[in-house]
Coordinates of C-alpha atoms in Angstrom, one line a residue:
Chain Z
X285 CA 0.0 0.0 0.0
X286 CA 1.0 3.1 -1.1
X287 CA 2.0 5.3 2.1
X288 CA 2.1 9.0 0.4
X289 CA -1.3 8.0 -1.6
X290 CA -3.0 7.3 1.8
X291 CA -1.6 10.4 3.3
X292 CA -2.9 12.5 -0.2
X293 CA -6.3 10.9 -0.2
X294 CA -7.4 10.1 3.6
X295 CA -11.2 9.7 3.0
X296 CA -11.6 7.8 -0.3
X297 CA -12.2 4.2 -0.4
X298 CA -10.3 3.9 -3.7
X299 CA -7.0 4.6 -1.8
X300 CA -7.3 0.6 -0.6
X301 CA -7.8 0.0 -4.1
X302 CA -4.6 -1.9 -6.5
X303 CA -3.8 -0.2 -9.8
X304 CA -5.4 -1.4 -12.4
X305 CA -3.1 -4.0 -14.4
X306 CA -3.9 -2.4 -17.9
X307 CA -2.2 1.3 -16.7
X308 CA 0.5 -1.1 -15.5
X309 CA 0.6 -2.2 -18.9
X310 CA 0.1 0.6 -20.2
X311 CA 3.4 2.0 -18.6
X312 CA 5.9 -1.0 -19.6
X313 CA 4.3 -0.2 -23.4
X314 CA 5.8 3.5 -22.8
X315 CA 9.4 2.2 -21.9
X316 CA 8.8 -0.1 -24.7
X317 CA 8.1 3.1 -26.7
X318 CA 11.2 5.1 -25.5
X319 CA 13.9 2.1 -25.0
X320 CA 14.8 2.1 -28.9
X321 CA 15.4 6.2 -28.9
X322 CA 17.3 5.4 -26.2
X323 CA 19.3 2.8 -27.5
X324 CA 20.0 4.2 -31.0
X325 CA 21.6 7.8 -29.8
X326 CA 23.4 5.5 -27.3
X327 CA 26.8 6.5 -28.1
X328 CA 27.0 8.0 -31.2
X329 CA 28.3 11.6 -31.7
X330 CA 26.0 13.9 -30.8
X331 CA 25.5 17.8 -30.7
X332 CA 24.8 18.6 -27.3
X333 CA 22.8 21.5 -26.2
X334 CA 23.4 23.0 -22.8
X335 CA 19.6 24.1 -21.1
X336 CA 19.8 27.1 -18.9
X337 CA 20.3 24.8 -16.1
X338 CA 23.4 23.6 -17.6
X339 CA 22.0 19.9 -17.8
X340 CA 23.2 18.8 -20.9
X341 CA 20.3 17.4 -22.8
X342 CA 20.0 15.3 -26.3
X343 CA 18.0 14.6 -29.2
X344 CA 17.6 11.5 -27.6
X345 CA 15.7 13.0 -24.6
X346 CA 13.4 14.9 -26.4
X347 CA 12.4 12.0 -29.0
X348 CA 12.3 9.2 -26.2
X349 CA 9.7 11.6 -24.6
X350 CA 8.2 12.6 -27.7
X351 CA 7.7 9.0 -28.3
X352 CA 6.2 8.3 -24.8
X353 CA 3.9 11.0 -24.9
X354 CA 2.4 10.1 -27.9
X355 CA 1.0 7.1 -26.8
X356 CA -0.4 8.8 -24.1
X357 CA -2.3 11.4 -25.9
X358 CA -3.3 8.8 -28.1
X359 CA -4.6 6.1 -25.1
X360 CA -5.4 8.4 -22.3
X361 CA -5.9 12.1 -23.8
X362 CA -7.5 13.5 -20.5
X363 CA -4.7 12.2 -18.1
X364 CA -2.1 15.2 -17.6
X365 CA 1.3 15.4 -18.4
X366 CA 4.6 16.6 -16.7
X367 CA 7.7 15.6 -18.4
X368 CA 11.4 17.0 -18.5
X369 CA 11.8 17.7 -22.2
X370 CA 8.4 19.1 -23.5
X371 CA 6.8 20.7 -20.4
X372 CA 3.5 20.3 -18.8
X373 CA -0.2 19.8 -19.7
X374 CA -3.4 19.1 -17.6
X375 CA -1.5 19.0 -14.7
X376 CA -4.7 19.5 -12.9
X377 CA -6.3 16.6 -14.3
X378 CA -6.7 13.5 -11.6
X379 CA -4.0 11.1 -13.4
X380 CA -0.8 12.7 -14.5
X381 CA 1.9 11.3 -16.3
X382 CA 5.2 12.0 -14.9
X383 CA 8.4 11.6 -17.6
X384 CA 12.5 12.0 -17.2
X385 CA 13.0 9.9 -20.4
X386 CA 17.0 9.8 -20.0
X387 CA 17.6 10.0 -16.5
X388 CA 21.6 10.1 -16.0
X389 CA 21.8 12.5 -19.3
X390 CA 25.7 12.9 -18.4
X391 CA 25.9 9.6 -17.9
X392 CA 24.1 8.7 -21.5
X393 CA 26.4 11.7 -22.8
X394 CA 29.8 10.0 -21.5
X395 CA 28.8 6.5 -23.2
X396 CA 28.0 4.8 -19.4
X397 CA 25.1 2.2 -20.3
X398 CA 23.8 3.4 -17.0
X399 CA 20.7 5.9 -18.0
X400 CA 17.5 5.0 -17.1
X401 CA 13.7 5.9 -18.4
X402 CA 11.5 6.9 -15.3
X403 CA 7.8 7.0 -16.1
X404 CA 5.4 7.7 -12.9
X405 CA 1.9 7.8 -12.8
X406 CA 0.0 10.3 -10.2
X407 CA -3.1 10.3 -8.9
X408 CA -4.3 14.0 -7.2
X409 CA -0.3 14.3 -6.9
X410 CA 0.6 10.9 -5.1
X411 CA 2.4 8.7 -7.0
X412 CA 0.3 5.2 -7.7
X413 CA 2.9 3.7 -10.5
X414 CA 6.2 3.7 -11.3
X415 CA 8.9 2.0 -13.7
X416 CA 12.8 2.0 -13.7
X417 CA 13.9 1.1 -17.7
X418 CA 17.0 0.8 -18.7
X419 CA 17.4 0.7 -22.1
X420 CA 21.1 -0.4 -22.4
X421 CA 21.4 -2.8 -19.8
X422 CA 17.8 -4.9 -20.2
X423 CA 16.9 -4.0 -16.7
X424 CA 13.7 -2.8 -15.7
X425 CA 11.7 -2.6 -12.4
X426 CA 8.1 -1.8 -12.2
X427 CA 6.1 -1.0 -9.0
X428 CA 2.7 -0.3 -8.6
X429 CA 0.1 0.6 -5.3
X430 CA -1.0 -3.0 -4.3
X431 CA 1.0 -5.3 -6.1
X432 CA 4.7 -6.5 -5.5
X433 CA 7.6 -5.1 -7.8
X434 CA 8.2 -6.3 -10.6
X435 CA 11.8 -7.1 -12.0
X436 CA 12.9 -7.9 -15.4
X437 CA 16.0 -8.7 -16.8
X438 CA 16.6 -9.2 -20.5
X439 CA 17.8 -12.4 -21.5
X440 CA 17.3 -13.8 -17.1
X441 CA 13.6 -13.5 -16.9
X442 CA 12.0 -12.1 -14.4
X443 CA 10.3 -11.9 -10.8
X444 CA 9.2 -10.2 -7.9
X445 CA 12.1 -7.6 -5.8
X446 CA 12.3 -7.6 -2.2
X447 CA 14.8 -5.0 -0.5
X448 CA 17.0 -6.9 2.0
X449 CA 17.6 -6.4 5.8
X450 CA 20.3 -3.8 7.3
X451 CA 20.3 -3.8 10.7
X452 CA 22.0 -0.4 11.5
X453 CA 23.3 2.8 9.2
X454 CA 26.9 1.9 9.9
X455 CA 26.4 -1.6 8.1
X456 CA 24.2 0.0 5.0
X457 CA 25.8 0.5 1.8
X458 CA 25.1 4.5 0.4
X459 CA 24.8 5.4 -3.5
X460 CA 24.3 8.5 -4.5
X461 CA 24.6 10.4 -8.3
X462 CA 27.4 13.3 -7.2
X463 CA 28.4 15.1 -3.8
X464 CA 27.9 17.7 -6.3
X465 CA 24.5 17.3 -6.3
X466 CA 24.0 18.9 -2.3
X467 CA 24.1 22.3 -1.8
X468 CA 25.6 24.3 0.8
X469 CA 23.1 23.6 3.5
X470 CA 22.7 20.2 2.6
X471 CA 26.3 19.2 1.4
X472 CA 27.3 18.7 5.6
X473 CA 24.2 16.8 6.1
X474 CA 25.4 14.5 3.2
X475 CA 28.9 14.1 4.5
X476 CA 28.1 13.1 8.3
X477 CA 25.9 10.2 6.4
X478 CA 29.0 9.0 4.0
X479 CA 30.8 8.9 7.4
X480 CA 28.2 7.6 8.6
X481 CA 27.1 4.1 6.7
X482 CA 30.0 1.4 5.9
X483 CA 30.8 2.9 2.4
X484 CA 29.7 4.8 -0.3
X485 CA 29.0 4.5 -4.2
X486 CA 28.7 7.6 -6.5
X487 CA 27.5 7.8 -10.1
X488 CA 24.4 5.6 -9.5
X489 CA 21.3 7.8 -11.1
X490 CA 17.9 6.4 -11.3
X491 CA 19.4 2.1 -11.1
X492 CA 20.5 3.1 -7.3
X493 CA 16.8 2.4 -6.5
X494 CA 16.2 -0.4 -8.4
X495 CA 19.2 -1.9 -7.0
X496 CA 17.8 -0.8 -3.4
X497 CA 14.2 -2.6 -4.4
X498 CA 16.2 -6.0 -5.0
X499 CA 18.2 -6.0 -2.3
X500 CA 22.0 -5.1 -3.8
X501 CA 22.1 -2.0 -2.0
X502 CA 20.8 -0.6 1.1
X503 CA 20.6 3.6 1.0
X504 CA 20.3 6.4 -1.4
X505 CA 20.4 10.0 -0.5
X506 CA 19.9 12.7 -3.1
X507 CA 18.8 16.7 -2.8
X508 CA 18.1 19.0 -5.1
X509 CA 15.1 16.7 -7.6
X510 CA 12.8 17.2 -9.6
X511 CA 9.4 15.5 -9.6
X512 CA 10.0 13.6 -12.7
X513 CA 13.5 12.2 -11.0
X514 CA 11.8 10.7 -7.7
X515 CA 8.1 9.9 -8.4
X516 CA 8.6 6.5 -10.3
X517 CA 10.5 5.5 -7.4
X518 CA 7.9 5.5 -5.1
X519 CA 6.1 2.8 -5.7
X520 CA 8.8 1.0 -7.0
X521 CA 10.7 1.2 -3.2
X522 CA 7.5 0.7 -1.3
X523 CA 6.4 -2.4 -3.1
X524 CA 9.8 -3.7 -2.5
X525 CA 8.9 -3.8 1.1
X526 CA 11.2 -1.0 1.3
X527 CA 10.8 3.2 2.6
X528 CA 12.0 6.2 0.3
X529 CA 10.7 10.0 1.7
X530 CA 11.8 13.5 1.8
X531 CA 14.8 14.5 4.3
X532 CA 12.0 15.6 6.6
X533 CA 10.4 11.8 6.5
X534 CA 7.0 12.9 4.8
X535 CA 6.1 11.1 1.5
X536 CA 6.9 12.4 -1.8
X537 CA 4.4 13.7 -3.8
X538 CA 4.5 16.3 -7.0
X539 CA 4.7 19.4 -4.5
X540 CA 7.6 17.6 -2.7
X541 CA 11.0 19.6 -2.4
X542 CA 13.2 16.9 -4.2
X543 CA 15.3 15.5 -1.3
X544 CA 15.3 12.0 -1.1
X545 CA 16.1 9.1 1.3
X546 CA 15.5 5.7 0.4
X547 CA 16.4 2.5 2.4
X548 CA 15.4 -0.9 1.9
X549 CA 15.2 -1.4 5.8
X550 CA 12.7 0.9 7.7
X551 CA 15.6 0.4 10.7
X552 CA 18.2 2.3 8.2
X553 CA 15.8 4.7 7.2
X554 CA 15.1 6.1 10.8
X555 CA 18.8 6.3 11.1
X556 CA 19.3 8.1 8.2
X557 CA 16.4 10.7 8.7
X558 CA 18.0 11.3 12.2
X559 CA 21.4 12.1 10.6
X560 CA 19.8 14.5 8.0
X561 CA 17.7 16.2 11.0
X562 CA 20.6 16.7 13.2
X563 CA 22.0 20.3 12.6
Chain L
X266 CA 54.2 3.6 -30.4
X267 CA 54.3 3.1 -26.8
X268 CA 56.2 6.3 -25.1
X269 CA 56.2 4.5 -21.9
X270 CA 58.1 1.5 -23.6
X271 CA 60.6 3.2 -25.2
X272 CA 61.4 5.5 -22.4
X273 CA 62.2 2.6 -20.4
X274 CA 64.2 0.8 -22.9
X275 CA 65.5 3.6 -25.3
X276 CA 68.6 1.6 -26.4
X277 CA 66.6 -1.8 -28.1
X278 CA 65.7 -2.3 -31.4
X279 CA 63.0 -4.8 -30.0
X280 CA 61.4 -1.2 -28.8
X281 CA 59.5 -0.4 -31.9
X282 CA 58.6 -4.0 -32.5
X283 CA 54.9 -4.6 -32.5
X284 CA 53.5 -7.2 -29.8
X285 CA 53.1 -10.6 -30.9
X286 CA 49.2 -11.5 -32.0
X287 CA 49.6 -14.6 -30.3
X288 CA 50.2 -13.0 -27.3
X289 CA 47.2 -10.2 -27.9
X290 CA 45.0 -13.5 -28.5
X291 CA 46.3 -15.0 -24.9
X292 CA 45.3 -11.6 -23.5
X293 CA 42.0 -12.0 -25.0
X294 CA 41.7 -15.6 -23.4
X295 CA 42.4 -14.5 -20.1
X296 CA 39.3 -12.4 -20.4
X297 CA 37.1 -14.8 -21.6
X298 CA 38.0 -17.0 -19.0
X299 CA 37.4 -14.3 -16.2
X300 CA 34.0 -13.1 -17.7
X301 CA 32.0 -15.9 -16.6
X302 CA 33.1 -16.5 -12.8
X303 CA 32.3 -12.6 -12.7
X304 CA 28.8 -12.7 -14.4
X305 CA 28.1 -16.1 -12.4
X306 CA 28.6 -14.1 -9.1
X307 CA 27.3 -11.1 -10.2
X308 CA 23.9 -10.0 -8.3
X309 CA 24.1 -12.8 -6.2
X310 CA 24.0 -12.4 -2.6
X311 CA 27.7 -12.8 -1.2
X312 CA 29.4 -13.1 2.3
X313 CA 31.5 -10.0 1.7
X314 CA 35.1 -9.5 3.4
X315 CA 36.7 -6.6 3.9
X316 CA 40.6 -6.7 3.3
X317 CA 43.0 -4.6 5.5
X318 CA 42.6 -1.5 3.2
X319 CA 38.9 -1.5 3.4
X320 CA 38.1 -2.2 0.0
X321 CA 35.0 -5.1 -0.5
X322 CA 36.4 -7.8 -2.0
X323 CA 34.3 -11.0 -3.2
X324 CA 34.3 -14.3 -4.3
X325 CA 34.0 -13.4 -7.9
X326 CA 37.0 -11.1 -7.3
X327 CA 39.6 -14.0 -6.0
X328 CA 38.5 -16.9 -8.5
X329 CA 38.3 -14.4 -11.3
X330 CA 42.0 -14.1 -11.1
X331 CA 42.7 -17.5 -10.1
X332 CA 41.2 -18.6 -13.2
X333 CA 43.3 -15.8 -15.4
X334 CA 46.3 -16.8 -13.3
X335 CA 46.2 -21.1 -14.5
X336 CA 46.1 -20.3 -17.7
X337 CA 49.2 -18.0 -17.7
X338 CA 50.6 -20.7 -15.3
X339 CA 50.0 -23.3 -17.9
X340 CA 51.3 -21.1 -21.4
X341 CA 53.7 -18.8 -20.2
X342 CA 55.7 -20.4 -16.5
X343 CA 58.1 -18.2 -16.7
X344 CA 56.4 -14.9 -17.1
X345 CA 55.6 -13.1 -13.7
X346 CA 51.9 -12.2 -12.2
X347 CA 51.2 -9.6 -10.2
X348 CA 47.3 -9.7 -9.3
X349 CA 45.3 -7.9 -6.5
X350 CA 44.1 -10.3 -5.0
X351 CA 46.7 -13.8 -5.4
X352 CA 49.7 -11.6 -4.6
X353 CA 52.9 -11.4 -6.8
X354 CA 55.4 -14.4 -8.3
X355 CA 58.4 -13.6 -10.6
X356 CA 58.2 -10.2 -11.1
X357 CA 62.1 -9.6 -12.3
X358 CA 60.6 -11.5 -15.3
X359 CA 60.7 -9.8 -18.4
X360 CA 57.4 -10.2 -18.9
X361 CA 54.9 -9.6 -16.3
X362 CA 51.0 -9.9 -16.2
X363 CA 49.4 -7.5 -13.8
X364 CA 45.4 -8.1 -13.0
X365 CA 42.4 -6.7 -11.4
X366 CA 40.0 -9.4 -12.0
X367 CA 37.1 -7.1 -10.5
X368 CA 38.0 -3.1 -11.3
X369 CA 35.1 -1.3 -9.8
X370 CA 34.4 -3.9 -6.9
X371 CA 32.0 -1.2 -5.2
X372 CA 29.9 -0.9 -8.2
X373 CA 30.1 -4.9 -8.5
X374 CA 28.9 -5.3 -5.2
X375 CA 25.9 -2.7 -5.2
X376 CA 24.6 -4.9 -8.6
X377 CA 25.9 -2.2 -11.0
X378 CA 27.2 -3.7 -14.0
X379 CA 30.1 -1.1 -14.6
X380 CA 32.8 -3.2 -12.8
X381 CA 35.6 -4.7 -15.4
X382 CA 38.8 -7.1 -15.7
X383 CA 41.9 -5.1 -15.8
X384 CA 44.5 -7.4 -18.1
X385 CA 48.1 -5.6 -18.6
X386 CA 51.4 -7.4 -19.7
X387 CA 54.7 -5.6 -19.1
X388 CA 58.2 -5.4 -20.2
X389 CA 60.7 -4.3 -18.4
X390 CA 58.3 -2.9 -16.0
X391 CA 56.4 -0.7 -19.0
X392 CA 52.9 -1.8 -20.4
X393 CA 53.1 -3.1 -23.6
X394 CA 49.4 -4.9 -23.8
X395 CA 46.3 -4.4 -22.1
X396 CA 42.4 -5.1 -21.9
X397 CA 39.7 -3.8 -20.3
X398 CA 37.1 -6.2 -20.2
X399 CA 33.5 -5.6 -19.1
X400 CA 31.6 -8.9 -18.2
X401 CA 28.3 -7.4 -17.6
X402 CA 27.8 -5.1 -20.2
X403 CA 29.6 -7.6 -23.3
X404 CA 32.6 -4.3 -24.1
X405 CA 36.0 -4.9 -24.3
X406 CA 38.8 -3.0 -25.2
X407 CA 42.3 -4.2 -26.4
X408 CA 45.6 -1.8 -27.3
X409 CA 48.7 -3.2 -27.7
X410 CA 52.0 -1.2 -28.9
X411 CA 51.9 -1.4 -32.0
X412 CA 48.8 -2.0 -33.2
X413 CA 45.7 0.4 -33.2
X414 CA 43.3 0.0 -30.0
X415 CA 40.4 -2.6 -30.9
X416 CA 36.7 -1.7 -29.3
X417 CA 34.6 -5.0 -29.7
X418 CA 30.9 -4.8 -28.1
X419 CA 28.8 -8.0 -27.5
X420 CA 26.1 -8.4 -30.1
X421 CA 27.7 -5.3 -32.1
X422 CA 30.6 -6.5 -33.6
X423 CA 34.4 -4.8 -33.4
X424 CA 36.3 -2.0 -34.9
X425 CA 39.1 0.4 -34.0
X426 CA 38.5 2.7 -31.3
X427 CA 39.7 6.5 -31.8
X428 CA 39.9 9.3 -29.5
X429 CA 37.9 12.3 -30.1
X430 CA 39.4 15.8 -30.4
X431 CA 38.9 18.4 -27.9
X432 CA 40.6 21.8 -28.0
X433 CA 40.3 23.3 -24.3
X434 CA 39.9 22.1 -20.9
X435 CA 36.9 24.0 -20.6
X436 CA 34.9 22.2 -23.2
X437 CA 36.4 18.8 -21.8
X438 CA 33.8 16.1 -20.0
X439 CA 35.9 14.6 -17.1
X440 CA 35.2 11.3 -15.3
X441 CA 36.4 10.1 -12.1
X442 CA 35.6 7.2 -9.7
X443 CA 35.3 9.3 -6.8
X444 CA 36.3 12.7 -5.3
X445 CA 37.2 10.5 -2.1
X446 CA 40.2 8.5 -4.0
X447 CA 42.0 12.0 -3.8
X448 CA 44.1 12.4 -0.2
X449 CA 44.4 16.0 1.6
X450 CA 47.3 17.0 -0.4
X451 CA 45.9 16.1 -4.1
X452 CA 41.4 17.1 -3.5
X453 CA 42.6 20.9 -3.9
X454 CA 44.2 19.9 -7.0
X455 CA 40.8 17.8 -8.1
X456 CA 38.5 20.5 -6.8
X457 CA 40.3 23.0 -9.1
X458 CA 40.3 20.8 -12.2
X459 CA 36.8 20.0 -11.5
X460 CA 36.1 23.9 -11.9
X461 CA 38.3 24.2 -15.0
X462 CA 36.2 21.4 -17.0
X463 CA 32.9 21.3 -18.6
X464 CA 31.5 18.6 -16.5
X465 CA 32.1 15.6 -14.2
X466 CA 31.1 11.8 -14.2
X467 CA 31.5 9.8 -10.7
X468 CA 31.5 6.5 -10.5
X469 CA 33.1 5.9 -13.7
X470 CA 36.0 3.0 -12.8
X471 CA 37.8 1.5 -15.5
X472 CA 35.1 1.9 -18.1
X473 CA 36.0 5.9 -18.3
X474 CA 39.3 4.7 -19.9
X475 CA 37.7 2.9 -22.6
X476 CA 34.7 5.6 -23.3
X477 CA 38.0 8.1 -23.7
X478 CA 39.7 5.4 -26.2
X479 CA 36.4 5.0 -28.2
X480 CA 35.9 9.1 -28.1
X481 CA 32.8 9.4 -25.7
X482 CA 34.5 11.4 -22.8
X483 CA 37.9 13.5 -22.8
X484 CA 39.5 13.4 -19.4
X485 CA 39.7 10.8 -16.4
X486 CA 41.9 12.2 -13.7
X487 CA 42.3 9.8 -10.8
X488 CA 44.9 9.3 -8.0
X489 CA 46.0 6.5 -5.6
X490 CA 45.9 3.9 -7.6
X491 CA 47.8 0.6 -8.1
X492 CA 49.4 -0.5 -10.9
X493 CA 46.8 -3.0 -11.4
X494 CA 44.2 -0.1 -11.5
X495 CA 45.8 1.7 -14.2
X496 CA 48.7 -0.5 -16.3
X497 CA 46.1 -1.9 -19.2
X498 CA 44.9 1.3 -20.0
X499 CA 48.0 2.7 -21.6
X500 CA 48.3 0.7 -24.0
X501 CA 44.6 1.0 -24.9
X502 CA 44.6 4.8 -24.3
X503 CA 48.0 5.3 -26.5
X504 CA 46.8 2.9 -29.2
X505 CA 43.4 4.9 -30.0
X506 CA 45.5 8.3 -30.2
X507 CA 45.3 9.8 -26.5
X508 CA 47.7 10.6 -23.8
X509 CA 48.1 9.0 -20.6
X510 CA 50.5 9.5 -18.0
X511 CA 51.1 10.3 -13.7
X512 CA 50.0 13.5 -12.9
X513 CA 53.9 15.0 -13.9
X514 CA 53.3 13.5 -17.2
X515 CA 55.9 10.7 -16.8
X516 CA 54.9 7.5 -18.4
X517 CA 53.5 4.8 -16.0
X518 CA 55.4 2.3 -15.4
X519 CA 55.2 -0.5 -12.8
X520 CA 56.9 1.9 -10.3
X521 CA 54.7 4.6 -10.5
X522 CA 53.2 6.3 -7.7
X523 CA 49.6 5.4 -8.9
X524 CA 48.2 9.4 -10.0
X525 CA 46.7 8.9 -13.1
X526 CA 45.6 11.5 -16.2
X527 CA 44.8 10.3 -19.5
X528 CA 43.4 12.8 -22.5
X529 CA 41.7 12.1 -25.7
X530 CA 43.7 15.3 -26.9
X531 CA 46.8 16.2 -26.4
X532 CA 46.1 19.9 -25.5
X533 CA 43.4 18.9 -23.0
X534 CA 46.1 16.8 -21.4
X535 CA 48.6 19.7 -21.2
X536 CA 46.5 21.9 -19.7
X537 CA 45.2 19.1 -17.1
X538 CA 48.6 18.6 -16.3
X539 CA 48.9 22.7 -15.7
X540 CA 46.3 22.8 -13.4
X541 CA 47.6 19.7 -11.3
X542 CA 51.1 21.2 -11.2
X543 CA 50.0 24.5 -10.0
X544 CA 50.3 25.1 -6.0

């Protein structure tokens, strides 16, 4: 069950309700959709433009979304859409479509097969649905509000993910994308948790929670997100059996500040929130 | 032609010989023999140790290199090893095999499938052969003095890999493992070059060497390494057009003291070295 759904929606019945399987269907269709952009940019010389927030960005970004939101006008025209390349539409529609179609840009830009595709689906703002592609590896993790996550793995089949148990913060294993990634009132926060846990892994994008869901890792911290970077996660981590929040501990919604702590083990996870609170 | 090699032997004709095929092939064995002991243990839940310099080190990591190790044992008994994890035999020989059998042991061990099988041969200390082989993701590299630098992808067939040209550091992408491989004296130094670059990639191991060789990135800059960590990529890096040497800009030998800067261009690489060098 969805914990930031529940908190979004306290009074409607439909909260206790599973996603249907044809959206969930509907969302490994629009990684099917986006995978092949993906793939055939995939290292190849590119012109890169730089966007006013200096992300460097492709062609294959904005045609993997292009290609994603397509269907979705096509299948479900009335469901909004917030994505990183093309902008937003009917964001005050209930369902909303939530799109980062290369996460790990500089890591798609460097030639590192470790990009992902998130695609999250909202409903009044609390994230219901959730995949994790990644078109150069095979990998892909799906979660959804009332059933188990999904992993697939091309070529080794596929099956449910469970997170695995981490007693305390100083045995957990940390990933996060780049120290650079914290700013200055978050960046000492960041370092009392890498001296914190037993070591630490940079350069993991949007597969550190994956990993997490099946049990390979135990923690990622992150700051400074955008909706379309954390929302797929959700239900993705939760139906893993594990717990991803905001710095603060509250669940992660659209209107969420984009700090992020996930852990497979709700033990870890206090932990962590108690370094991040501490001054 | 390998700097390195001549540097250390500037006075034999055998200097400007190319190496043997047959032993490029052997190279090439040792990797396909190491590939599948790493993919078997891969994502797999392991008891892991932790050696006396804290690094995680696995299963997959010590039978890996055994299995490299009986083949040279069997072809070549009078060449030396020197490998991270079996130790060191015969290395006054003139040739001398120095492995990593699981580069990137972090990333291994959190289920990302970066990690790679460093292969190097020496003479007289200098590399003259060398593969970077990654088991997960079906890349390999292979440079050998003398011979152009060979990029050969699983299921995408092989070709030469060439460096890319790039005329300033500020318009260079730089990778690095991690901003906490650099010691008190040398993260001022890394802080400054991170400022002088276009961007930065974490988490990059000994894939960033090969992305460089094949023209995808244009700067790794890395420090306390071994020579395991760092011996095959000079011939692989030299072989495709770049430059790679310790942060003076003396060729790497066996006795080097393990800081590491290798260039796609030779301009980015003398201005790296500027910024290293200055106070």
């Amino acid at each position: 069950l969805n914990a930031a759904f529940l908190v979004s929606n306290p009074d409607t019945a439909v909260s206790e309700h599973s996603v249907d399987t044809a959206l969930i269907a509907l969302a490994e269709r629009l990684a099917d959709a986006s995978g092949p952009v993906a793939r055939h940019y995939f290292r190849t010389p590119l012109a890169i433009d730089d966007k006013s927030d200096d992300s460097p960005v492709t062609r294959a970004d904005r045609e993997a979304e292009a290609a994603i939101r397509r269907i979705i006008e096509a299948e479900r025209p009335t469901d909004g859409i917030l994505g990183e390349e093309h902008g937003a539409v009917r964001t005050d529609a209930e369902y909303v479509w939530v799109l980062d179609p290369i996460d790990g840009t500089r890591a798609f830009i460097n030639g590192l097969p470790v990009f992902g595709t998130l695609i999250a689906l909202t409903r009044h703002g609390a994230p219901i649905l959730g995949v994790i592609d990644m078109p150069a590896l095979g990998d892909r993790w799906t979660g959804a509000c009332g059933h188990p996550t999904r992993f697939a793995s091309a070529g080794n089949g596929a099956g449910q993910a469970h997170v695995r148990a981490c007693a305390t913060l100083a045995a957990a294993r940390l990933c996060a994308t780049t120290p650079d990634m914290f700013n200055r009132d978050d960046r000492p926060r960041f370092t009392r948790m890498t001296q914190a846990v037993r070591d630490t892994r940079y350069g993991t994008d949007c597969i550190a929670y994956g990993l997490l869901a099946s049990g390979h890792t135990d923690l990622v911290v992150e700051a400074g997100m955008q909706p379309y970077d954390y929302l797929a996660q959700v239900p993705i981590i939760e139906g893993a059996g594990g717990t991803i929040t905001d710095w603060q501990g509250k669940p992660l919604t659209l209107e969420s500040k984009g700090d992020v702590v996930a852990a497979g083990d709700a033990r870890v996870h206090r932990e962590a929130l108690a370094v991040l609170a501490a001054g």
